[in-house]
């Protein structure tokens, strides 16, 4: 499958293409920009937003580290992840991997070798490690840059959370209606830094809204299965949830066929987040 770097090189030959770590930071910048609210964001197709972010970083318009929370807030985010994984010892790490698979662009269900990974320290400190690139790419990055305060400071009730998400959408150029809520839910679900329980609450909340319907009651693909839900009038992507609990399991995208499609399957991508416990970081 063609990637963002190739597309930037082809579509912007006058621009120096970024390296993989820059693209990772650009992906994070998409979420950080939501906090700052300095530019209107539209996510019609996932690749379009990522290409735009990578290009903006290259030409110096977007600072990839535009948001840094206090050490206390960063530690609170670490705690939120570790509470969901009590099996992680103080001298171990929670390893989070964003796994993307594609159909119609080569081998069916092929895992993208470019994999975003995080190592969360079991001792509760805020010194996470981030790695991006091909499997043999050993660039690492320790940072104190996190997502929105909303990740660790949000309402317990569904209605309270929906009110916060509406405010979050309005602050970042989206409307307070279903489209805006669906969009910010996508941003949150796509971010490996967002705690799993928060993603569950967000997806449950937007699933309760009028205009959201079941797209496939028993969606199944390698690494992802469950009930798929969509916003009425749009099938760009689905949230996949546990049929019984409503917990978030992953994302499914249905891009339109373009010159990169090779078939024979209809174009599709899935994203899931895998976790395991490891004894060391890169």
PDB file of C-alpha atoms in Angstrom:
ATOM      1  CA  UNK A   1       0.000   0.000   0.000  1.00  0.00           C
ATOM      2  CA  UNK A   2       1.284   3.490  -0.828  1.00  0.00           C
ATOM      3  CA  UNK A   3       2.148   5.436   2.321  1.00  0.00           C
ATOM      4  CA  UNK A   4       2.050   9.085   3.363  1.00  0.00           C
ATOM      5  CA  UNK A   5       5.744   9.655   2.622  1.00  0.00           C
ATOM      6  CA  UNK A   6       5.414   8.440  -0.957  1.00  0.00           C
ATOM      7  CA  UNK A   7       2.324  10.577  -1.497  1.00  0.00           C
ATOM      8  CA  UNK A   8       4.061  13.680  -0.154  1.00  0.00           C
ATOM      9  CA  UNK A   9       7.006  13.073  -2.502  1.00  0.00           C
ATOM     10  CA  UNK A  10       4.695  12.591  -5.496  1.00  0.00           C
ATOM     11  CA  UNK A  11       2.253  15.398  -4.772  1.00  0.00           C
ATOM     12  CA  UNK A  12       4.732  17.932  -3.389  1.00  0.00           C
ATOM     13  CA  UNK A  13       8.035  17.415  -5.281  1.00  0.00           C
ATOM     14  CA  UNK A  14       9.089  20.903  -4.167  1.00  0.00           C
ATOM     15  CA  UNK A  15       8.901  19.849  -0.516  1.00  0.00           C
ATOM     16  CA  UNK A  16      11.436  17.766   1.370  1.00  0.00           C
ATOM     17  CA  UNK A  17       9.642  14.601   2.444  1.00  0.00           C
ATOM     18  CA  UNK A  18       9.712  13.941   6.199  1.00  0.00           C
ATOM     19  CA  UNK A  19      11.220  10.955   7.910  1.00  0.00           C
ATOM     20  CA  UNK A  20       9.091   8.420   9.781  1.00  0.00           C
ATOM     21  CA  UNK A  21       9.570  10.071  13.163  1.00  0.00           C
ATOM     22  CA  UNK A  22       8.381  13.381  11.726  1.00  0.00           C
ATOM     23  CA  UNK A  23       5.263  11.681  10.403  1.00  0.00           C
ATOM     24  CA  UNK A  24       4.658  10.175  13.847  1.00  0.00           C
ATOM     25  CA  UNK A  25       4.913  13.615  15.377  1.00  0.00           C
ATOM     26  CA  UNK A  26       2.598  14.919  12.668  1.00  0.00           C
ATOM     27  CA  UNK A  27       0.026  12.288  13.589  1.00  0.00           C
ATOM     28  CA  UNK A  28       0.294  13.366  17.212  1.00  0.00           C
ATOM     29  CA  UNK A  29       0.117  17.004  16.083  1.00  0.00           C
ATOM     30  CA  UNK A  30      -3.324  16.364  14.588  1.00  0.00           C
ATOM     31  CA  UNK A  31      -4.555  15.571  18.081  1.00  0.00           C
ATOM     32  CA  UNK A  32      -2.526  18.295  19.782  1.00  0.00           C
ATOM     33  CA  UNK A  33      -3.940  20.864  17.378  1.00  0.00           C
ATOM     34  CA  UNK A  34      -7.385  19.914  18.617  1.00  0.00           C
ATOM     35  CA  UNK A  35      -6.323  21.205  22.015  1.00  0.00           C
ATOM     36  CA  UNK A  36      -5.004  24.484  20.657  1.00  0.00           C
ATOM     37  CA  UNK A  37      -7.950  25.026  18.313  1.00  0.00           C
ATOM     38  CA  UNK A  38      -5.907  27.229  15.981  1.00  0.00           C
ATOM     39  CA  UNK A  39      -6.941  25.618  12.744  1.00  0.00           C
ATOM     40  CA  UNK A  40     -10.102  23.950  11.407  1.00  0.00           C
ATOM     41  CA  UNK A  41      -9.763  20.200  11.080  1.00  0.00           C
ATOM     42  CA  UNK A  42     -11.599  17.923   8.684  1.00  0.00           C
ATOM     43  CA  UNK A  43     -11.097  14.166   8.554  1.00  0.00           C
ATOM     44  CA  UNK A  44     -12.953  12.955   5.457  1.00  0.00           C
ATOM     45  CA  UNK A  45     -10.409  10.216   4.777  1.00  0.00           C
ATOM     46  CA  UNK A  46      -7.692   9.233   7.222  1.00  0.00           C
ATOM     47  CA  UNK A  47      -4.823   9.422   4.729  1.00  0.00           C
ATOM     48  CA  UNK A  48      -5.728  12.948   3.627  1.00  0.00           C
ATOM     49  CA  UNK A  49      -5.367  14.313   7.147  1.00  0.00           C
ATOM     50  CA  UNK A  50      -2.080  12.532   7.744  1.00  0.00           C
ATOM     51  CA  UNK A  51      -0.544  13.734   4.480  1.00  0.00           C
ATOM     52  CA  UNK A  52      -1.604  17.298   5.241  1.00  0.00           C
ATOM     53  CA  UNK A  53      -0.157  17.134   8.745  1.00  0.00           C
ATOM     54  CA  UNK A  54       3.149  15.724   7.522  1.00  0.00           C
ATOM     55  CA  UNK A  55       3.423  18.430   4.873  1.00  0.00           C
ATOM     56  CA  UNK A  56       2.593  21.185   7.367  1.00  0.00           C
ATOM     57  CA  UNK A  57       5.310  19.987   9.713  1.00  0.00           C
ATOM     58  CA  UNK A  58       7.854  19.896   6.880  1.00  0.00           C
ATOM     59  CA  UNK A  59       7.181  23.472   5.829  1.00  0.00           C
ATOM     60  CA  UNK A  60       7.242  24.661   9.418  1.00  0.00           C
ATOM     61  CA  UNK A  61       3.609  25.697   9.866  1.00  0.00           C
ATOM     62  CA  UNK A  62       2.756  23.271  12.675  1.00  0.00           C
ATOM     63  CA  UNK A  63       4.879  22.706  15.736  1.00  0.00           C
ATOM     64  CA  UNK A  64       4.741  18.947  16.415  1.00  0.00           C
ATOM     65  CA  UNK A  65       5.129  19.549  20.165  1.00  0.00           C
ATOM     66  CA  UNK A  66       2.577  22.289  20.621  1.00  0.00           C
ATOM     67  CA  UNK A  67       1.107  20.939  23.850  1.00  0.00           C
ATOM     68  CA  UNK A  68       2.836  19.878  27.050  1.00  0.00           C
ATOM     69  CA  UNK A  69       0.873  19.140  30.190  1.00  0.00           C
ATOM     70  CA  UNK A  70       2.195  19.431  33.703  1.00  0.00           C
ATOM     71  CA  UNK A  71       4.153  16.498  35.188  1.00  0.00           C
ATOM     72  CA  UNK A  72       1.154  15.792  37.412  1.00  0.00           C
ATOM     73  CA  UNK A  73      -1.188  15.500  34.430  1.00  0.00           C
ATOM     74  CA  UNK A  74       1.302  13.316  32.565  1.00  0.00           C
ATOM     75  CA  UNK A  75       1.608  11.057  35.619  1.00  0.00           C
ATOM     76  CA  UNK A  76      -2.195  10.875  35.842  1.00  0.00           C
ATOM     77  CA  UNK A  77      -2.315   9.598  32.265  1.00  0.00           C
ATOM     78  CA  UNK A  78       0.287   6.953  33.089  1.00  0.00           C
ATOM     79  CA  UNK A  79      -1.767   5.923  36.109  1.00  0.00           C
ATOM     80  CA  UNK A  80      -4.905   5.623  33.973  1.00  0.00           C
ATOM     81  CA  UNK A  81      -3.158   3.139  31.670  1.00  0.00           C
ATOM     82  CA  UNK A  82      -1.577   1.138  34.477  1.00  0.00           C
ATOM     83  CA  UNK A  83      -4.889   0.824  36.360  1.00  0.00           C
ATOM     84  CA  UNK A  84      -6.254  -0.979  33.304  1.00  0.00           C
ATOM     85  CA  UNK A  85      -3.244  -3.324  33.308  1.00  0.00           C
ATOM     86  CA  UNK A  86      -2.429  -4.288  36.911  1.00  0.00           C
ATOM     87  CA  UNK A  87      -0.277  -7.122  35.564  1.00  0.00           C
ATOM     88  CA  UNK A  88       2.472  -4.606  34.751  1.00  0.00           C
ATOM     89  CA  UNK A  89       5.168  -4.678  37.447  1.00  0.00           C
ATOM     90  CA  UNK A  90       7.065  -1.631  38.683  1.00  0.00           C
ATOM     91  CA  UNK A  91      10.166  -2.730  36.766  1.00  0.00           C
ATOM     92  CA  UNK A  92       8.231  -3.554  33.576  1.00  0.00           C
ATOM     93  CA  UNK A  93       6.557  -1.676  30.746  1.00  0.00           C
ATOM     94  CA  UNK A  94       3.131  -1.699  29.145  1.00  0.00           C
ATOM     95  CA  UNK A  95       3.832  -2.026  25.420  1.00  0.00           C
ATOM     96  CA  UNK A  96       1.133  -0.478  23.187  1.00  0.00           C
ATOM     97  CA  UNK A  97       1.118  -1.113  19.434  1.00  0.00           C
ATOM     98  CA  UNK A  98      -1.082   0.491  16.823  1.00  0.00           C
ATOM     99  CA  UNK A  99      -1.660  -2.287  14.269  1.00  0.00           C
ATOM    100  CA  UNK A 100      -2.978  -1.365  10.830  1.00  0.00           C
ATOM    101  CA  UNK A 101      -4.112  -3.885   8.208  1.00  0.00           C
ATOM    102  CA  UNK A 102      -5.204  -3.208   4.638  1.00  0.00           C
ATOM    103  CA  UNK A 103      -7.175  -4.935   1.906  1.00  0.00           C
ATOM    104  CA  UNK A 104      -7.101  -4.139  -1.801  1.00  0.00           C
ATOM    105  CA  UNK A 105      -3.570  -2.728  -1.803  1.00  0.00           C
ATOM    106  CA  UNK A 106      -1.569  -5.938  -1.890  1.00  0.00           C
ATOM    107  CA  UNK A 107      -1.807  -9.055   0.221  1.00  0.00           C
ATOM    108  CA  UNK A 108      -5.212  -9.216   1.913  1.00  0.00           C
ATOM    109  CA  UNK A 109      -4.965  -8.290   5.567  1.00  0.00           C
ATOM    110  CA  UNK A 110      -1.336  -7.267   5.264  1.00  0.00           C
ATOM    111  CA  UNK A 111      -0.001  -5.585   8.413  1.00  0.00           C
ATOM    112  CA  UNK A 112       1.553  -2.209   7.757  1.00  0.00           C
ATOM    113  CA  UNK A 113       5.252  -2.579   8.699  1.00  0.00           C
ATOM    114  CA  UNK A 114       5.205   1.033   9.858  1.00  0.00           C
ATOM    115  CA  UNK A 115       3.969   0.570  13.431  1.00  0.00           C
ATOM    116  CA  UNK A 116       3.527   3.234  16.099  1.00  0.00           C
ATOM    117  CA  UNK A 117       4.564   1.887  19.524  1.00  0.00           C
ATOM    118  CA  UNK A 118       4.676   3.154  23.100  1.00  0.00           C
ATOM    119  CA  UNK A 119       6.311   1.845  26.256  1.00  0.00           C
ATOM    120  CA  UNK A 120       4.554   2.983  29.444  1.00  0.00           C
ATOM    121  CA  UNK A 121       6.737   2.624  32.573  1.00  0.00           C
ATOM    122  CA  UNK A 122       5.265   0.443  35.297  1.00  0.00           C
ATOM    123  CA  UNK A 123       6.804   2.631  37.992  1.00  0.00           C
ATOM    124  CA  UNK A 124       4.224   5.332  37.219  1.00  0.00           C
ATOM    125  CA  UNK A 125       6.631   7.943  35.873  1.00  0.00           C
ATOM    126  CA  UNK A 126       5.788  10.111  32.872  1.00  0.00           C
ATOM    127  CA  UNK A 127       8.824   9.132  30.805  1.00  0.00           C
ATOM    128  CA  UNK A 128       7.118   7.150  28.067  1.00  0.00           C
ATOM    129  CA  UNK A 129       9.067   5.970  25.039  1.00  0.00           C
ATOM    130  CA  UNK A 130       7.706   6.285  21.510  1.00  0.00           C
ATOM    131  CA  UNK A 131       8.990   4.452  18.451  1.00  0.00           C
ATOM    132  CA  UNK A 132       7.937   4.702  14.833  1.00  0.00           C
ATOM    133  CA  UNK A 133       9.072   3.444  11.468  1.00  0.00           C
ATOM    134  CA  UNK A 134       9.914   0.097   9.972  1.00  0.00           C
ATOM    135  CA  UNK A 135      10.484  -2.826  12.371  1.00  0.00           C
ATOM    136  CA  UNK A 136      14.262  -2.288  12.286  1.00  0.00           C
ATOM    137  CA  UNK A 137      13.997   1.451  12.877  1.00  0.00           C
ATOM    138  CA  UNK A 138      15.449   2.064  16.350  1.00  0.00           C
ATOM    139  CA  UNK A 139      14.757   5.763  16.698  1.00  0.00           C
ATOM    140  CA  UNK A 140      13.216   6.428  20.092  1.00  0.00           C
ATOM    141  CA  UNK A 141      11.736   9.435  21.755  1.00  0.00           C
ATOM    142  CA  UNK A 142      11.067  10.069  25.431  1.00  0.00           C
ATOM    143  CA  UNK A 143       8.632  12.889  25.990  1.00  0.00           C
ATOM    144  CA  UNK A 144       6.213  14.598  28.352  1.00  0.00           C
ATOM    145  CA  UNK A 145       3.782  15.585  25.632  1.00  0.00           C
ATOM    146  CA  UNK A 146       0.277  14.184  26.108  1.00  0.00           C
ATOM    147  CA  UNK A 147      -3.201  14.448  24.714  1.00  0.00           C
ATOM    148  CA  UNK A 148      -5.971  16.770  25.872  1.00  0.00           C
ATOM    149  CA  UNK A 149      -6.771  17.230  29.566  1.00  0.00           C
ATOM    150  CA  UNK A 150     -10.044  15.496  28.719  1.00  0.00           C
ATOM    151  CA  UNK A 151      -8.172  12.168  28.664  1.00  0.00           C
ATOM    152  CA  UNK A 152      -7.760  12.260  32.440  1.00  0.00           C
ATOM    153  CA  UNK A 153     -10.382  14.792  33.547  1.00  0.00           C
ATOM    154  CA  UNK A 154     -13.839  13.914  32.258  1.00  0.00           C
ATOM    155  CA  UNK A 155     -17.357  13.351  33.535  1.00  0.00           C
ATOM    156  CA  UNK A 156     -18.468   9.962  34.804  1.00  0.00           C
ATOM    157  CA  UNK A 157     -21.980  10.210  33.389  1.00  0.00           C
ATOM    158  CA  UNK A 158     -22.734   9.718  29.708  1.00  0.00           C
ATOM    159  CA  UNK A 159     -24.613  13.010  29.414  1.00  0.00           C
ATOM    160  CA  UNK A 160     -21.842  14.871  31.185  1.00  0.00           C
ATOM    161  CA  UNK A 161     -19.247  13.354  28.872  1.00  0.00           C
ATOM    162  CA  UNK A 162     -21.303  14.235  25.781  1.00  0.00           C
ATOM    163  CA  UNK A 163     -21.479  17.841  27.005  1.00  0.00           C
ATOM    164  CA  UNK A 164     -17.690  17.901  27.374  1.00  0.00           C
ATOM    165  CA  UNK A 165     -17.225  16.385  23.917  1.00  0.00           C
ATOM    166  CA  UNK A 166     -19.529  19.047  22.430  1.00  0.00           C
ATOM    167  CA  UNK A 167     -17.430  21.763  24.041  1.00  0.00           C
ATOM    168  CA  UNK A 168     -14.275  20.034  22.798  1.00  0.00           C
ATOM    169  CA  UNK A 169     -15.695  19.900  19.259  1.00  0.00           C
ATOM    170  CA  UNK A 170     -16.756  23.560  19.250  1.00  0.00           C
ATOM    171  CA  UNK A 171     -13.365  24.714  20.534  1.00  0.00           C
ATOM    172  CA  UNK A 172     -11.731  22.992  17.586  1.00  0.00           C
ATOM    173  CA  UNK A 173     -13.866  24.157  14.722  1.00  0.00           C
ATOM    174  CA  UNK A 174     -16.423  21.341  14.702  1.00  0.00           C
ATOM    175  CA  UNK A 175     -20.128  21.733  15.312  1.00  0.00           C
ATOM    176  CA  UNK A 176     -21.819  20.479  18.481  1.00  0.00           C
ATOM    177  CA  UNK A 177     -24.054  18.090  16.537  1.00  0.00           C
ATOM    178  CA  UNK A 178     -23.597  14.463  15.568  1.00  0.00           C
ATOM    179  CA  UNK A 179     -20.943  15.107  12.929  1.00  0.00           C
ATOM    180  CA  UNK A 180     -18.770  17.037  15.363  1.00  0.00           C
ATOM    181  CA  UNK A 181     -19.141  14.428  18.089  1.00  0.00           C
ATOM    182  CA  UNK A 182     -18.443  11.602  15.644  1.00  0.00           C
ATOM    183  CA  UNK A 183     -15.314  13.414  14.463  1.00  0.00           C
ATOM    184  CA  UNK A 184     -13.818  14.014  17.907  1.00  0.00           C
ATOM    185  CA  UNK A 185     -14.642  10.421  18.899  1.00  0.00           C
ATOM    186  CA  UNK A 186     -12.593   9.325  15.886  1.00  0.00           C
ATOM    187  CA  UNK A 187      -9.645  11.494  16.967  1.00  0.00           C
ATOM    188  CA  UNK A 188      -9.731   9.989  20.441  1.00  0.00           C
ATOM    189  CA  UNK A 189     -10.170   6.384  19.291  1.00  0.00           C
ATOM    190  CA  UNK A 190      -7.245   6.757  16.878  1.00  0.00           C
ATOM    191  CA  UNK A 191      -4.823   7.968  19.548  1.00  0.00           C
ATOM    192  CA  UNK A 192      -2.763   5.232  21.288  1.00  0.00           C
ATOM    193  CA  UNK A 193      -2.155   7.642  24.177  1.00  0.00           C
ATOM    194  CA  UNK A 194      -5.858   7.824  25.109  1.00  0.00           C
ATOM    195  CA  UNK A 195      -6.678   5.333  27.898  1.00  0.00           C
ATOM    196  CA  UNK A 196      -8.726   2.306  26.833  1.00  0.00           C
ATOM    197  CA  UNK A 197     -11.484   2.972  29.365  1.00  0.00           C
ATOM    198  CA  UNK A 198     -11.873   6.534  28.092  1.00  0.00           C
ATOM    199  CA  UNK A 199     -12.186   5.302  24.511  1.00  0.00           C
ATOM    200  CA  UNK A 200     -14.847   2.841  25.694  1.00  0.00           C
ATOM    201  CA  UNK A 201     -16.825   5.641  27.366  1.00  0.00           C
ATOM    202  CA  UNK A 202     -16.531   7.956  24.365  1.00  0.00           C
ATOM    203  CA  UNK A 203     -17.646   5.348  21.835  1.00  0.00           C
ATOM    204  CA  UNK A 204     -20.537   4.239  24.064  1.00  0.00           C
ATOM    205  CA  UNK A 205     -21.626   7.855  24.381  1.00  0.00           C
ATOM    206  CA  UNK A 206     -21.659   8.608  20.642  1.00  0.00           C
ATOM    207  CA  UNK A 207     -23.274   5.229  19.953  1.00  0.00           C
ATOM    208  CA  UNK A 208     -26.283   6.329  22.004  1.00  0.00           C
ATOM    209  CA  UNK A 209     -27.045   9.297  19.743  1.00  0.00           C
ATOM    210  CA  UNK A 210     -29.813   9.533  17.176  1.00  0.00           C
ATOM    211  CA  UNK A 211     -28.316   9.087  13.733  1.00  0.00           C
ATOM    212  CA  UNK A 212     -25.926   6.294  14.722  1.00  0.00           C
ATOM    213  CA  UNK A 213     -26.820   2.823  13.482  1.00  0.00           C
ATOM    214  CA  UNK A 214     -25.455  -0.682  13.240  1.00  0.00           C
ATOM    215  CA  UNK A 215     -23.524  -1.156  10.002  1.00  0.00           C
ATOM    216  CA  UNK A 216     -22.674  -4.824  10.559  1.00  0.00           C
ATOM    217  CA  UNK A 217     -23.859  -6.748  13.645  1.00  0.00           C
ATOM    218  CA  UNK A 218     -21.108  -9.353  13.281  1.00  0.00           C
ATOM    219  CA  UNK A 219     -18.150  -7.743  11.555  1.00  0.00           C
ATOM    220  CA  UNK A 220     -15.141 -10.060  11.400  1.00  0.00           C
ATOM    221  CA  UNK A 221     -11.630  -9.685  10.009  1.00  0.00           C
ATOM    222  CA  UNK A 222      -8.166 -10.820  11.157  1.00  0.00           C
ATOM    223  CA  UNK A 223      -7.513  -9.264  14.550  1.00  0.00           C
ATOM    224  CA  UNK A 224     -10.872  -7.486  14.804  1.00  0.00           C
ATOM    225  CA  UNK A 225     -14.451  -8.630  15.264  1.00  0.00           C
ATOM    226  CA  UNK A 226     -17.583  -7.287  16.861  1.00  0.00           C
ATOM    227  CA  UNK A 227     -20.544  -5.042  16.129  1.00  0.00           C
ATOM    228  CA  UNK A 228     -19.729  -2.256  13.669  1.00  0.00           C
ATOM    229  CA  UNK A 229     -21.506   1.085  14.012  1.00  0.00           C
ATOM    230  CA  UNK A 230     -21.628   4.035  11.650  1.00  0.00           C
ATOM    231  CA  UNK A 231     -23.023   7.529  11.414  1.00  0.00           C
ATOM    232  CA  UNK A 232     -26.066   7.625   9.170  1.00  0.00           C
ATOM    233  CA  UNK A 233     -25.177   9.116   5.803  1.00  0.00           C
ATOM    234  CA  UNK A 234     -21.463   8.327   6.060  1.00  0.00           C
ATOM    235  CA  UNK A 235     -19.624   5.042   5.672  1.00  0.00           C
ATOM    236  CA  UNK A 236     -16.051   6.369   5.619  1.00  0.00           C
ATOM    237  CA  UNK A 237     -15.267   4.490   8.816  1.00  0.00           C
ATOM    238  CA  UNK A 238     -16.918   2.362  11.462  1.00  0.00           C
ATOM    239  CA  UNK A 239     -16.304   1.900  15.163  1.00  0.00           C
ATOM    240  CA  UNK A 240     -16.197  -1.784  16.114  1.00  0.00           C
ATOM    241  CA  UNK A 241     -17.405  -2.593  19.624  1.00  0.00           C
ATOM    242  CA  UNK A 242     -18.015  -5.580  21.848  1.00  0.00           C
ATOM    243  CA  UNK A 243     -21.639  -6.636  21.163  1.00  0.00           C
ATOM    244  CA  UNK A 244     -22.380  -7.190  24.855  1.00  0.00           C
ATOM    245  CA  UNK A 245     -20.453  -4.464  26.694  1.00  0.00           C
ATOM    246  CA  UNK A 246     -20.082  -1.811  24.003  1.00  0.00           C
ATOM    247  CA  UNK A 247     -16.330  -1.608  24.672  1.00  0.00           C
ATOM    248  CA  UNK A 248     -14.285  -0.206  21.823  1.00  0.00           C
ATOM    249  CA  UNK A 249     -12.324  -2.810  19.834  1.00  0.00           C
ATOM    250  CA  UNK A 250     -11.074  -1.015  16.749  1.00  0.00           C
ATOM    251  CA  UNK A 251     -11.753   0.978  13.596  1.00  0.00           C
ATOM    252  CA  UNK A 252     -12.668  -0.024  10.047  1.00  0.00           C
ATOM    253  CA  UNK A 253     -12.260   2.285   7.062  1.00  0.00           C
ATOM    254  CA  UNK A 254     -13.745   2.075   3.581  1.00  0.00           C
ATOM    255  CA  UNK A 255     -11.763   4.408   1.299  1.00  0.00           C
ATOM    256  CA  UNK A 256     -12.771   4.964  -2.303  1.00  0.00           C
ATOM    257  CA  UNK A 257     -10.830   3.169  -5.021  1.00  0.00           C
ATOM    258  CA  UNK A 258      -8.010   5.227  -6.465  1.00  0.00           C
ATOM    259  CA  UNK A 259      -4.837   4.656  -8.494  1.00  0.00           C
ATOM    260  CA  UNK A 260      -3.180   2.875  -5.558  1.00  0.00           C
ATOM    261  CA  UNK A 261      -5.860   0.172  -5.399  1.00  0.00           C
ATOM    262  CA  UNK A 262      -4.778  -3.184  -6.877  1.00  0.00           C
ATOM    263  CA  UNK A 263      -7.624  -5.441  -5.690  1.00  0.00           C
ATOM    264  CA  UNK A 264      -9.150  -7.884  -5.922  1.00  0.00           C
ATOM    265  CA  UNK A 265     -10.827  -7.005  -2.599  1.00  0.00           C
ATOM    266  CA  UNK A 266     -12.669  -3.745  -2.080  1.00  0.00           C
ATOM    267  CA  UNK A 267     -10.366  -1.249  -0.359  1.00  0.00           C
ATOM    268  CA  UNK A 268     -10.529  -1.476   3.422  1.00  0.00           C
ATOM    269  CA  UNK A 269      -8.315  -0.790   6.425  1.00  0.00           C
ATOM    270  CA  UNK A 270      -8.568  -1.761  10.079  1.00  0.00           C
ATOM    271  CA  UNK A 271      -6.813  -0.375  13.147  1.00  0.00           C
ATOM    272  CA  UNK A 272      -6.530  -2.106  16.505  1.00  0.00           C
ATOM    273  CA  UNK A 273      -4.349  -1.508  19.553  1.00  0.00           C
ATOM    274  CA  UNK A 274      -2.448  -4.490  20.963  1.00  0.00           C
ATOM    275  CA  UNK A 275      -0.976  -4.515  24.470  1.00  0.00           C
ATOM    276  CA  UNK A 276       1.554  -6.750  26.186  1.00  0.00           C
ATOM    277  CA  UNK A 277       3.925  -6.599  29.147  1.00  0.00           C
ATOM    278  CA  UNK A 278       7.668  -6.378  28.488  1.00  0.00           C
ATOM    279  CA  UNK A 279      10.717  -6.154  30.729  1.00  0.00           C
ATOM    280  CA  UNK A 280      12.627  -3.513  28.788  1.00  0.00           C
ATOM    281  CA  UNK A 281      12.244  -0.566  26.411  1.00  0.00           C
ATOM    282  CA  UNK A 282      14.167   0.115  23.172  1.00  0.00           C
TER     283      UNK A 282
END
